[in-house]
Amino acid sequence: MRRILLLSTLLAGLAQASEPLNIDVHRDANCGCCKAWISHLQANGFTVRDHVETDMHAVKTRLGVPHGLGSCHTGVIDGKFVEGHVPAADILKLRQRPDLLGAAVPGMPMGSPGMEMDGMQDSYQVIGVSREGQQQVLADYPGTAK
């Protein structure tokens, strides 16, 4: 009986590990850092469907991205928004949070994925947004001394 339980646990873990990580990314055609963020996602196992948009404001509004958390591009995974330069590891954590509508890295902090600059990094946070609109810090990234 123990072997059956162990085997079923192992198989469930393998099935989860092989689950495709599909994400839609909406961006402006002229954004270079958006392409760099897409490369970060691909390097971390995501399959990216790239959508060039003419009206990013409409995309953000449709997805429920709060105005104060905006950035240059918006991803969508499992029906949740991923706003700005959110690290791939934090997107994986977002997928495990059914209470959240999405996550954001406001602005364009230097050193975040897609905004790498010779080892320099601004401090920044990944902010989670609940379905009720409440915000909470999901991850905190310290900056480097300048």
mmCIF file of N, CA and C in Angstrom:
data_model
loop_
_atom_site.group_PDB
_atom_site.id
_atom_site.type_symbol
_atom_site.label_atom_id
_atom_site.label_comp_id
_atom_site.label_asym_id
_atom_site.label_seq_id
_atom_site.Cartn_x
_atom_site.Cartn_y
_atom_site.Cartn_z
ATOM 1 N N MET A 1 0.823 -1.188 0.000
ATOM 2 C CA MET A 1 0.000 0.000 0.000
ATOM 3 C C MET A 1 0.869 1.254 0.000
ATOM 4 N N ARG A 2 1.959 1.183 0.769
ATOM 5 C CA ARG A 2 2.865 2.320 0.839
ATOM 6 C C ARG A 2 3.494 2.611 -0.518
ATOM 7 N N ARG A 3 3.840 1.538 -1.245
ATOM 8 C CA ARG A 3 4.443 1.706 -2.566
ATOM 9 C C ARG A 3 3.474 2.365 -3.538
ATOM 10 N N ILE A 4 2.211 1.980 -3.452
ATOM 11 C CA ILE A 4 1.193 2.559 -4.338
ATOM 12 C C ILE A 4 1.047 4.050 -4.047
ATOM 13 N N LEU A 5 1.012 4.418 -2.779
ATOM 14 C CA LEU A 5 0.895 5.828 -2.403
ATOM 15 C C LEU A 5 2.115 6.607 -2.881
ATOM 16 N N LEU A 6 3.297 6.063 -2.689
ATOM 17 C CA LEU A 6 4.522 6.710 -3.127
ATOM 18 C C LEU A 6 4.538 6.864 -4.648
ATOM 19 N N LEU A 7 4.151 5.815 -5.365
ATOM 20 C CA LEU A 7 4.122 5.868 -6.818
ATOM 21 C C LEU A 7 3.109 6.894 -7.323
ATOM 22 N N SER A 8 1.925 6.943 -6.725
ATOM 23 C CA SER A 8 0.922 7.918 -7.168
ATOM 24 C C SER A 8 1.370 9.335 -6.870
ATOM 25 N N THR A 9 2.046 9.559 -5.756
ATOM 26 C CA THR A 9 2.578 10.884 -5.430
ATOM 27 C C THR A 9 3.646 11.289 -6.437
ATOM 28 N N LEU A 10 4.536 10.360 -6.781
ATOM 29 C CA LEU A 10 5.587 10.616 -7.748
ATOM 30 C C LEU A 10 5.000 10.947 -9.114
ATOM 31 N N LEU A 11 4.029 10.171 -9.561
ATOM 32 C CA LEU A 11 3.410 10.414 -10.869
ATOM 33 C C LEU A 11 2.680 11.756 -10.905
ATOM 34 N N ALA A 12 2.013 12.113 -9.824
ATOM 35 C CA ALA A 12 1.329 13.413 -9.770
ATOM 36 C C ALA A 12 2.342 14.542 -9.864
ATOM 37 N N GLY A 13 3.476 14.405 -9.199
ATOM 38 C CA GLY A 13 4.528 15.417 -9.263
ATOM 39 C C GLY A 13 5.115 15.548 -10.652
ATOM 40 N N LEU A 14 5.318 14.423 -11.335
ATOM 41 C CA LEU A 14 5.840 14.456 -12.702
ATOM 42 C C LEU A 14 4.852 15.104 -13.653
ATOM 43 N N ALA A 15 3.588 14.826 -13.477
ATOM 44 C CA ALA A 15 2.562 15.428 -14.332
ATOM 45 C C ALA A 15 2.546 16.938 -14.150
ATOM 46 N N GLN A 16 2.668 17.401 -12.898
ATOM 47 C CA GLN A 16 2.690 18.829 -12.635
ATOM 48 C C GLN A 16 3.935 19.467 -13.217
ATOM 49 N N ALA A 17 5.082 18.802 -13.100
ATOM 50 C CA ALA A 17 6.340 19.345 -13.598
ATOM 51 C C ALA A 17 6.329 19.481 -15.114
ATOM 52 N N SER A 18 5.606 18.614 -15.812
ATOM 53 C CA SER A 18 5.588 18.672 -17.268
ATOM 54 C C SER A 18 4.467 19.569 -17.801
ATOM 55 N N GLU A 19 3.681 20.130 -16.918
ATOM 56 C CA GLU A 19 2.597 21.018 -17.329
ATOM 57 C C GLU A 19 3.175 22.216 -18.079
ATOM 58 N N PRO A 20 2.658 22.520 -19.268
ATOM 59 C CA PRO A 20 3.219 23.638 -20.025
ATOM 60 C C PRO A 20 2.966 24.968 -19.319
ATOM 61 N N LEU A 21 3.943 25.848 -19.415
ATOM 62 C CA LEU A 21 3.835 27.172 -18.825
ATOM 63 C C LEU A 21 3.574 28.166 -19.948
ATOM 64 N N ASN A 22 2.330 28.282 -20.354
ATOM 65 C CA ASN A 22 1.958 29.193 -21.428
ATOM 66 C C ASN A 22 1.582 30.545 -20.842
ATOM 67 N N ILE A 23 2.123 31.605 -21.422
ATOM 68 C CA ILE A 23 1.793 32.959 -20.987
ATOM 69 C C ILE A 23 1.616 33.832 -22.222
ATOM 70 N N ASP A 24 0.581 34.655 -22.192
ATOM 71 C CA ASP A 24 0.366 35.648 -23.243
ATOM 72 C C ASP A 24 1.004 36.944 -22.771
ATOM 73 N N VAL A 25 1.769 37.593 -23.645
ATOM 74 C CA VAL A 25 2.380 38.875 -23.312
ATOM 75 C C VAL A 25 1.869 39.915 -24.295
ATOM 76 N N HIS A 26 1.311 40.984 -23.744
ATOM 77 C CA HIS A 26 0.805 42.109 -24.534
ATOM 78 C C HIS A 26 1.791 43.255 -24.371
ATOM 79 N N ARG A 27 2.239 43.823 -25.509
ATOM 80 C CA ARG A 27 3.260 44.862 -25.458
ATOM 81 C C ARG A 27 3.135 45.807 -26.641
ATOM 82 N N ASP A 28 3.781 46.949 -26.503
ATOM 83 C CA ASP A 28 3.902 47.918 -27.576
ATOM 84 C C ASP A 28 4.990 47.434 -28.538
ATOM 85 N N ALA A 29 4.843 47.687 -29.801
ATOM 86 C CA ALA A 29 5.798 47.218 -30.816
ATOM 87 C C ALA A 29 7.199 47.790 -30.624
ATOM 88 N N ASN A 30 7.328 48.955 -30.030
ATOM 89 C CA ASN A 30 8.617 49.638 -29.932
ATOM 90 C C ASN A 30 9.333 49.424 -28.606
ATOM 91 N N CYS A 31 8.878 48.515 -27.789
ATOM 92 C CA CYS A 31 9.438 48.336 -26.448
ATOM 93 C C CYS A 31 10.548 47.282 -26.457
ATOM 94 N N GLY A 32 11.773 47.714 -26.206
ATOM 95 C CA GLY A 32 12.909 46.798 -26.142
ATOM 96 C C GLY A 32 12.955 45.984 -24.865
ATOM 97 N N CYS A 33 12.613 46.610 -23.730
ATOM 98 C CA CYS A 33 12.676 45.862 -22.468
ATOM 99 C C CYS A 33 11.592 44.790 -22.405
ATOM 100 N N CYS A 34 10.498 44.987 -23.130
ATOM 101 C CA CYS A 34 9.456 43.966 -23.176
ATOM 102 C C CYS A 34 9.995 42.698 -23.827
ATOM 103 N N LYS A 35 10.767 42.868 -24.884
ATOM 104 C CA LYS A 35 11.369 41.723 -25.560
ATOM 105 C C LYS A 35 12.382 41.030 -24.655
ATOM 106 N N ALA A 36 13.112 41.827 -23.860
ATOM 107 C CA ALA A 36 14.084 41.246 -22.921
ATOM 108 C C ALA A 36 13.362 40.455 -21.832
ATOM 109 N N TRP A 37 12.198 40.933 -21.360
ATOM 110 C CA TRP A 37 11.420 40.205 -20.351
ATOM 111 C C TRP A 37 10.895 38.892 -20.944
ATOM 112 N N ILE A 38 10.466 38.945 -22.201
ATOM 113 C CA ILE A 38 10.018 37.730 -22.887
ATOM 114 C C ILE A 38 11.166 36.717 -22.938
ATOM 115 N N SER A 39 12.369 37.163 -23.232
ATOM 116 C CA SER A 39 13.537 36.267 -23.255
ATOM 117 C C SER A 39 13.781 35.653 -21.885
ATOM 118 N N HIS A 40 13.598 36.447 -20.812
ATOM 119 C CA HIS A 40 13.729 35.939 -19.441
ATOM 120 C C HIS A 40 12.715 34.821 -19.188
ATOM 121 N N LEU A 41 11.482 35.037 -19.621
ATOM 122 C CA LEU A 41 10.447 34.016 -19.434
ATOM 123 C C LEU A 41 10.793 32.741 -20.196
ATOM 124 N N GLN A 42 11.207 32.892 -21.441
ATOM 125 C CA GLN A 42 11.542 31.725 -22.256
ATOM 126 C C GLN A 42 12.721 30.958 -21.659
ATOM 127 N N ALA A 43 13.706 31.670 -21.132
ATOM 128 C CA ALA A 43 14.859 31.024 -20.509
ATOM 129 C C ALA A 43 14.468 30.259 -19.252
ATOM 130 N N ASN A 44 13.299 30.585 -18.692
ATOM 131 C CA ASN A 44 12.813 29.918 -17.485
ATOM 132 C C ASN A 44 11.666 28.958 -17.769
ATOM 133 N N GLY A 45 11.552 28.501 -19.018
ATOM 134 C CA GLY A 45 10.626 27.430 -19.343
ATOM 135 C C GLY A 45 9.234 27.838 -19.786
ATOM 136 N N PHE A 46 8.980 29.129 -19.941
ATOM 137 C CA PHE A 46 7.663 29.579 -20.384
ATOM 138 C C PHE A 46 7.580 29.565 -21.908
ATOM 139 N N THR A 47 6.407 29.211 -22.415
ATOM 140 C CA THR A 47 6.103 29.373 -23.833
ATOM 141 C C THR A 47 5.315 30.669 -23.936
ATOM 142 N N VAL A 48 5.857 31.620 -24.694
ATOM 143 C CA VAL A 48 5.275 32.957 -24.763
ATOM 144 C C VAL A 48 4.520 33.145 -26.069
ATOM 145 N N ARG A 49 3.290 33.610 -25.927
ATOM 146 C CA ARG A 49 2.516 34.054 -27.084
ATOM 147 C C ARG A 49 2.566 35.578 -27.048
ATOM 148 N N ASP A 50 3.278 36.152 -27.997
ATOM 149 C CA ASP A 50 3.586 37.576 -28.042
ATOM 150 C C ASP A 50 2.509 38.324 -28.834
ATOM 151 N N HIS A 51 1.866 39.306 -28.188
ATOM 152 C CA HIS A 51 0.817 40.094 -28.831
ATOM 153 C C HIS A 51 1.251 41.559 -28.876
ATOM 154 N N VAL A 52 1.458 42.084 -30.066
ATOM 155 C CA VAL A 52 1.782 43.494 -30.222
ATOM 156 C C VAL A 52 0.460 44.261 -30.239
ATOM 157 N N GLU A 53 0.364 45.257 -29.363
ATOM 158 C CA GLU A 53 -0.892 45.988 -29.165
ATOM 159 C C GLU A 53 -0.751 47.453 -29.578
ATOM 160 N N THR A 54 -1.839 48.050 -29.976
ATOM 161 C CA THR A 54 -1.848 49.480 -30.273
ATOM 162 C C THR A 54 -2.429 50.293 -29.121
ATOM 163 N N ASP A 55 -3.122 49.625 -28.186
ATOM 164 C CA ASP A 55 -3.741 50.324 -27.060
ATOM 165 C C ASP A 55 -3.540 49.526 -25.766
ATOM 166 N N MET A 56 -2.360 49.697 -25.164
ATOM 167 C CA MET A 56 -2.049 48.964 -23.940
ATOM 168 C C MET A 56 -2.949 49.379 -22.781
ATOM 169 N N HIS A 57 -3.397 50.618 -22.758
ATOM 170 C CA HIS A 57 -4.296 51.061 -21.692
ATOM 171 C C HIS A 57 -5.573 50.208 -21.679
ATOM 172 N N ALA A 58 -6.116 49.938 -22.850
ATOM 173 C CA ALA A 58 -7.332 49.122 -22.941
ATOM 174 C C ALA A 58 -7.066 47.700 -22.448
ATOM 175 N N VAL A 59 -5.895 47.149 -22.750
ATOM 176 C CA VAL A 59 -5.538 45.796 -22.293
ATOM 177 C C VAL A 59 -5.496 45.769 -20.768
ATOM 178 N N LYS A 60 -4.814 46.750 -20.167
ATOM 179 C CA LYS A 60 -4.669 46.798 -18.711
ATOM 180 C C LYS A 60 -6.028 46.978 -18.031
ATOM 181 N N THR A 61 -6.864 47.826 -18.601
ATOM 182 C CA THR A 61 -8.197 48.056 -18.041
ATOM 183 C C THR A 61 -9.026 46.775 -18.088
ATOM 184 N N ARG A 62 -8.988 46.090 -19.213
ATOM 185 C CA ARG A 62 -9.752 44.846 -19.383
ATOM 186 C C ARG A 62 -9.325 43.779 -18.380
ATOM 187 N N LEU A 63 -8.029 43.742 -18.065
ATOM 188 C CA LEU A 63 -7.503 42.717 -17.163
ATOM 189 C C LEU A 63 -7.575 43.104 -15.687
ATOM 190 N N GLY A 64 -7.948 44.346 -15.387
ATOM 191 C CA GLY A 64 -8.086 44.774 -13.994
ATOM 192 C C GLY A 64 -6.793 45.207 -13.332
ATOM 193 N N VAL A 65 -5.806 45.646 -14.119
ATOM 194 C CA VAL A 65 -4.548 46.127 -13.551
ATOM 195 C C VAL A 65 -4.802 47.488 -12.908
ATOM 196 N N PRO A 66 -4.562 47.633 -11.594
ATOM 197 C CA PRO A 66 -4.758 48.941 -10.955
ATOM 198 C C PRO A 66 -3.829 49.994 -11.558
ATOM 199 N N HIS A 67 -4.337 51.201 -11.733
ATOM 200 C CA HIS A 67 -3.610 52.290 -12.387
ATOM 201 C C HIS A 67 -2.226 52.530 -11.771
ATOM 202 N N GLY A 68 -2.118 52.548 -10.477
ATOM 203 C CA GLY A 68 -0.855 52.844 -9.811
ATOM 204 C C GLY A 68 0.182 51.745 -9.916
ATOM 205 N N LEU A 69 -0.176 50.584 -10.457
ATOM 206 C CA LEU A 69 0.761 49.462 -10.567
ATOM 207 C C LEU A 69 1.230 49.232 -11.999
ATOM 208 N N GLY A 70 0.936 50.167 -12.883
ATOM 209 C CA GLY A 70 1.232 49.979 -14.289
ATOM 210 C C GLY A 70 2.710 49.946 -14.627
ATOM 211 N N SER A 71 2.984 49.307 -15.745
ATOM 212 C CA SER A 71 4.329 49.235 -16.307
ATOM 213 C C SER A 71 4.171 49.210 -17.824
ATOM 214 N N CYS A 72 5.169 48.700 -18.518
ATOM 215 C CA CYS A 72 5.147 48.799 -19.976
ATOM 216 C C CYS A 72 4.486 47.619 -20.681
ATOM 217 N N HIS A 73 4.441 46.462 -20.079
ATOM 218 C CA HIS A 73 3.840 45.293 -20.729
ATOM 219 C C HIS A 73 2.993 44.534 -19.711
ATOM 220 N N THR A 74 2.101 43.705 -20.235
ATOM 221 C CA THR A 74 1.188 42.952 -19.383
ATOM 222 C C THR A 74 1.107 41.517 -19.881
ATOM 223 N N GLY A 75 1.367 40.583 -18.977
ATOM 224 C CA GLY A 75 1.218 39.175 -19.290
ATOM 225 C C GLY A 75 -0.087 38.645 -18.724
ATOM 226 N N VAL A 76 -0.505 37.502 -19.234
ATOM 227 C CA VAL A 76 -1.689 36.823 -18.713
ATOM 228 C C VAL A 76 -1.362 35.335 -18.631
ATOM 229 N N ILE A 77 -1.513 34.782 -17.421
ATOM 230 C CA ILE A 77 -1.311 33.348 -17.218
ATOM 231 C C ILE A 77 -2.418 32.838 -16.312
ATOM 232 N N ASP A 78 -3.048 31.768 -16.695
ATOM 233 C CA ASP A 78 -4.154 31.181 -15.927
ATOM 234 C C ASP A 78 -5.244 32.215 -15.636
ATOM 235 N N GLY A 79 -5.454 33.152 -16.549
ATOM 236 C CA GLY A 79 -6.465 34.190 -16.358
ATOM 237 C C GLY A 79 -6.046 35.322 -15.431
ATOM 238 N N LYS A 80 -4.811 35.309 -14.946
ATOM 239 C CA LYS A 80 -4.311 36.336 -14.019
ATOM 240 C C LYS A 80 -3.358 37.269 -14.758
ATOM 241 N N PHE A 81 -3.374 38.550 -14.380
ATOM 242 C CA PHE A 81 -2.445 39.475 -15.010
ATOM 243 C C PHE A 81 -1.070 39.412 -14.349
ATOM 244 N N VAL A 82 -0.054 39.673 -15.162
ATOM 245 C CA VAL A 82 1.334 39.776 -14.715
ATOM 246 C C VAL A 82 1.830 41.091 -15.302
ATOM 247 N N GLU A 83 1.854 42.121 -14.485
ATOM 248 C CA GLU A 83 2.148 43.474 -14.958
ATOM 249 C C GLU A 83 3.602 43.838 -14.721
ATOM 250 N N GLY A 84 4.296 44.181 -15.804
ATOM 251 C CA GLY A 84 5.661 44.672 -15.688
ATOM 252 C C GLY A 84 6.685 43.559 -15.551
ATOM 253 N N HIS A 85 7.811 43.907 -14.954
ATOM 254 C CA HIS A 85 9.000 43.054 -14.929
ATOM 255 C C HIS A 85 8.988 42.065 -13.758
ATOM 256 N N VAL A 86 7.949 41.270 -13.670
ATOM 257 C CA VAL A 86 7.811 40.257 -12.617
ATOM 258 C C VAL A 86 8.757 39.093 -12.927
ATOM 259 N N PRO A 87 9.613 38.699 -11.966
ATOM 260 C CA PRO A 87 10.491 37.553 -12.190
ATOM 261 C C PRO A 87 9.693 36.255 -12.403
ATOM 262 N N ALA A 88 10.257 35.371 -13.212
ATOM 263 C CA ALA A 88 9.595 34.100 -13.532
ATOM 264 C C ALA A 88 9.235 33.311 -12.276
ATOM 265 N N ALA A 89 10.119 33.300 -11.283
ATOM 266 C CA ALA A 89 9.849 32.546 -10.049
ATOM 267 C C ALA A 89 8.604 33.072 -9.340
ATOM 268 N N ASP A 90 8.377 34.378 -9.414
ATOM 269 C CA ASP A 90 7.195 34.946 -8.762
ATOM 270 C C ASP A 90 5.925 34.684 -9.565
ATOM 271 N N ILE A 91 6.058 34.503 -10.866
ATOM 272 C CA ILE A 91 4.901 34.112 -11.677
ATOM 273 C C ILE A 91 4.466 32.698 -11.285
ATOM 274 N N LEU A 92 5.437 31.833 -11.046
ATOM 275 C CA LEU A 92 5.108 30.473 -10.606
ATOM 276 C C LEU A 92 4.383 30.499 -9.262
ATOM 277 N N LYS A 93 4.811 31.371 -8.357
ATOM 278 C CA LYS A 93 4.136 31.503 -7.057
ATOM 279 C C LYS A 93 2.720 32.052 -7.241
ATOM 280 N N LEU A 94 2.552 33.003 -8.152
ATOM 281 C CA LEU A 94 1.227 33.573 -8.431
ATOM 282 C C LEU A 94 0.255 32.489 -8.866
ATOM 283 N N ARG A 95 0.724 31.542 -9.646
ATOM 284 C CA ARG A 95 -0.138 30.459 -10.138
ATOM 285 C C ARG A 95 -0.709 29.628 -8.998
ATOM 286 N N GLN A 96 -0.044 29.623 -7.861
ATOM 287 C CA GLN A 96 -0.482 28.836 -6.700
ATOM 288 C C GLN A 96 -1.404 29.624 -5.776
ATOM 289 N N ARG A 97 -1.769 30.846 -6.164
ATOM 290 C CA ARG A 97 -2.567 31.719 -5.305
ATOM 291 C C ARG A 97 -3.932 32.006 -5.931
ATOM 292 N N PRO A 98 -4.928 31.162 -5.669
ATOM 293 C CA PRO A 98 -6.248 31.385 -6.259
ATOM 294 C C PRO A 98 -6.923 32.660 -5.757
ATOM 295 N N ASP A 99 -6.446 33.201 -4.638
ATOM 296 C CA ASP A 99 -7.025 34.418 -4.081
ATOM 297 C C ASP A 99 -6.584 35.684 -4.814
ATOM 298 N N LEU A 100 -5.608 35.565 -5.714
ATOM 299 C CA LEU A 100 -5.072 36.751 -6.379
ATOM 300 C C LEU A 100 -5.558 36.874 -7.823
ATOM 301 N N LEU A 101 -5.808 38.117 -8.205
ATOM 302 C CA LEU A 101 -6.192 38.470 -9.566
ATOM 303 C C LEU A 101 -4.951 38.641 -10.441
ATOM 304 N N GLY A 102 -3.827 39.004 -9.796
ATOM 305 C CA GLY A 102 -2.603 39.202 -10.554
ATOM 306 C C GLY A 102 -1.480 39.708 -9.676
ATOM 307 N N ALA A 103 -0.346 39.985 -10.333
ATOM 308 C CA ALA A 103 0.844 40.490 -9.650
ATOM 309 C C ALA A 103 1.502 41.536 -10.533
ATOM 310 N N ALA A 104 2.195 42.481 -9.894
ATOM 311 C CA ALA A 104 2.803 43.574 -10.642
ATOM 312 C C ALA A 104 4.131 44.005 -10.040
ATOM 313 N N VAL A 105 5.014 44.437 -10.917
ATOM 314 C CA VAL A 105 6.201 45.197 -10.530
ATOM 315 C C VAL A 105 5.991 46.569 -11.169
ATOM 316 N N PRO A 106 5.560 47.546 -10.355
ATOM 317 C CA PRO A 106 5.270 48.874 -10.912
ATOM 318 C C PRO A 106 6.510 49.544 -11.493
ATOM 319 N N GLY A 107 6.299 50.342 -12.525
ATOM 320 C CA GLY A 107 7.389 51.084 -13.139
ATOM 321 C C GLY A 107 8.319 50.162 -13.902
ATOM 322 N N MET A 108 9.558 50.566 -13.974
ATOM 323 C CA MET A 108 10.563 49.806 -14.723
ATOM 324 C C MET A 108 11.865 49.794 -13.922
ATOM 325 N N PRO A 109 11.890 49.089 -12.776
ATOM 326 C CA PRO A 109 13.077 49.136 -11.921
ATOM 327 C C PRO A 109 14.311 48.507 -12.574
ATOM 328 N N MET A 110 15.402 49.238 -12.519
ATOM 329 C CA MET A 110 16.667 48.747 -13.052
ATOM 330 C C MET A 110 17.083 47.483 -12.295
ATOM 331 N N GLY A 111 17.504 46.477 -13.035
ATOM 332 C CA GLY A 111 17.936 45.222 -12.437
ATOM 333 C C GLY A 111 16.858 44.158 -12.374
ATOM 334 N N SER A 112 15.604 44.546 -12.612
ATOM 335 C CA SER A 112 14.537 43.543 -12.666
ATOM 336 C C SER A 112 14.655 42.802 -13.999
ATOM 337 N N PRO A 113 14.043 41.621 -14.143
ATOM 338 C CA PRO A 113 14.161 40.871 -15.396
ATOM 339 C C PRO A 113 13.730 41.711 -16.604
ATOM 340 N N GLY A 114 14.633 41.821 -17.560
ATOM 341 C CA GLY A 114 14.386 42.636 -18.744
ATOM 342 C C GLY A 114 14.954 44.038 -18.624
ATOM 343 N N MET A 115 15.377 44.412 -17.423
ATOM 344 C CA MET A 115 15.943 45.743 -17.181
ATOM 345 C C MET A 115 17.341 45.645 -16.569
ATOM 346 N N GLU A 116 18.056 44.579 -16.873
ATOM 347 C CA GLU A 116 19.385 44.360 -16.307
ATOM 348 C C GLU A 116 20.355 45.440 -16.785
ATOM 349 N N MET A 117 21.178 45.928 -15.845
ATOM 350 C CA MET A 117 22.140 46.995 -16.138
ATOM 351 C C MET A 117 23.442 46.769 -15.388
ATOM 352 N N ASP A 118 24.370 46.046 -15.947
ATOM 353 C CA ASP A 118 25.720 45.885 -15.382
ATOM 354 C C ASP A 118 25.750 45.671 -13.875
ATOM 355 N N GLY A 119 24.917 44.785 -13.372
ATOM 356 C CA GLY A 119 24.938 44.440 -11.953
ATOM 357 C C GLY A 119 24.281 45.448 -11.034
ATOM 358 N N MET A 120 23.804 46.552 -11.553
ATOM 359 C CA MET A 120 23.116 47.544 -10.708
ATOM 360 C C MET A 120 21.653 47.134 -10.590
ATOM 361 N N GLN A 121 21.093 47.369 -9.414
ATOM 362 C CA GLN A 121 19.694 46.997 -9.209
ATOM 363 C C GLN A 121 19.020 47.973 -8.269
ATOM 364 N N ASP A 122 17.865 48.493 -8.690
ATOM 365 C CA ASP A 122 16.993 49.264 -7.804
ATOM 366 C C ASP A 122 16.284 48.288 -6.881
ATOM 367 N N SER A 123 15.904 48.744 -5.709
ATOM 368 C CA SER A 123 15.039 47.908 -4.885
ATOM 369 C C SER A 123 13.641 47.953 -5.495
ATOM 370 N N TYR A 124 12.959 46.821 -5.449
ATOM 371 C CA TYR A 124 11.582 46.786 -5.951
ATOM 372 C C TYR A 124 10.825 45.659 -5.284
ATOM 373 N N GLN A 125 9.515 45.740 -5.417
ATOM 374 C CA GLN A 125 8.634 44.725 -4.840
ATOM 375 C C GLN A 125 7.722 44.158 -5.908
ATOM 376 N N VAL A 126 7.337 42.907 -5.699
ATOM 377 C CA VAL A 126 6.284 42.299 -6.499
ATOM 378 C C VAL A 126 5.024 42.415 -5.659
ATOM 379 N N ILE A 127 4.024 43.081 -6.208
ATOM 380 C CA ILE A 127 2.775 43.359 -5.491
ATOM 381 C C ILE A 127 1.674 42.443 -6.008
ATOM 382 N N GLY A 128 1.032 41.733 -5.105
ATOM 383 C CA GLY A 128 -0.119 40.907 -5.449
ATOM 384 C C GLY A 128 -1.394 41.709 -5.278
ATOM 385 N N VAL A 129 -2.364 41.465 -6.138
ATOM 386 C CA VAL A 129 -3.654 42.148 -6.074
ATOM 387 C C VAL A 129 -4.743 41.087 -5.917
ATOM 388 N N SER A 130 -5.508 41.208 -4.826
ATOM 389 C CA SER A 130 -6.579 40.247 -4.578
ATOM 390 C C SER A 130 -7.777 40.551 -5.465
ATOM 391 N N ARG A 131 -8.694 39.622 -5.526
ATOM 392 C CA ARG A 131 -9.911 39.816 -6.313
ATOM 393 C C ARG A 131 -10.757 40.968 -5.782
ATOM 394 N N GLU A 132 -10.532 41.319 -4.510
ATOM 395 C CA GLU A 132 -11.252 42.441 -3.894
ATOM 396 C C GLU A 132 -10.501 43.759 -4.082
ATOM 397 N N GLY A 133 -9.323 43.708 -4.749
ATOM 398 C CA GLY A 133 -8.556 44.917 -5.010
ATOM 399 C C GLY A 133 -7.513 45.256 -3.954
ATOM 400 N N GLN A 134 -7.391 44.423 -2.932
ATOM 401 C CA GLN A 134 -6.390 44.684 -1.902
ATOM 402 C C GLN A 134 -5.015 44.274 -2.402
ATOM 403 N N GLN A 135 -3.994 45.025 -1.958
ATOM 404 C CA GLN A 135 -2.633 44.784 -2.405
ATOM 405 C C GLN A 135 -1.782 44.256 -1.261
ATOM 406 N N GLN A 136 -0.840 43.377 -1.621
ATOM 407 C CA GLN A 136 0.089 42.826 -0.635
ATOM 408 C C GLN A 136 1.424 42.567 -1.310
ATOM 409 N N VAL A 137 2.490 42.664 -0.547
ATOM 410 C CA VAL A 137 3.825 42.407 -1.074
ATOM 411 C C VAL A 137 4.036 40.901 -1.154
ATOM 412 N N LEU A 138 4.346 40.414 -2.353
ATOM 413 C CA LEU A 138 4.613 38.991 -2.556
ATOM 414 C C LEU A 138 6.107 38.687 -2.491
ATOM 415 N N ALA A 139 6.917 39.646 -2.915
ATOM 416 C CA ALA A 139 8.377 39.464 -2.896
ATOM 417 C C ALA A 139 9.035 40.831 -2.809
ATOM 418 N N ASP A 140 10.179 40.875 -2.160
ATOM 419 C CA ASP A 140 10.920 42.115 -1.934
ATOM 420 C C ASP A 140 12.342 41.909 -2.447
ATOM 421 N N TYR A 141 12.771 42.725 -3.389
ATOM 422 C CA TYR A 141 14.110 42.607 -3.954
ATOM 423 C C TYR A 141 14.917 43.847 -3.565
ATOM 424 N N PRO A 142 15.979 43.661 -2.781
ATOM 425 C CA PRO A 142 16.780 44.808 -2.345
ATOM 426 C C PRO A 142 17.645 45.351 -3.491
ATOM 427 N N GLY A 143 17.936 46.611 -3.434
ATOM 428 C CA GLY A 143 18.794 47.227 -4.442
ATOM 429 C C GLY A 143 20.252 47.089 -4.073
ATOM 430 N N THR A 144 21.083 47.482 -4.999
ATOM 431 C CA THR A 144 22.535 47.489 -4.741
ATOM 432 C C THR A 144 22.952 48.921 -4.471
ATOM 433 N N ALA A 145 24.013 49.071 -3.686
ATOM 434 C CA ALA A 145 24.530 50.403 -3.377
ATOM 435 C C ALA A 145 25.058 51.054 -4.647
ATOM 436 N N LYS A 146 24.827 52.346 -4.770
ATOM 437 C CA LYS A 146 25.277 53.077 -5.962
ATOM 438 C C LYS A 146 26.469 53.937 -5.651
#
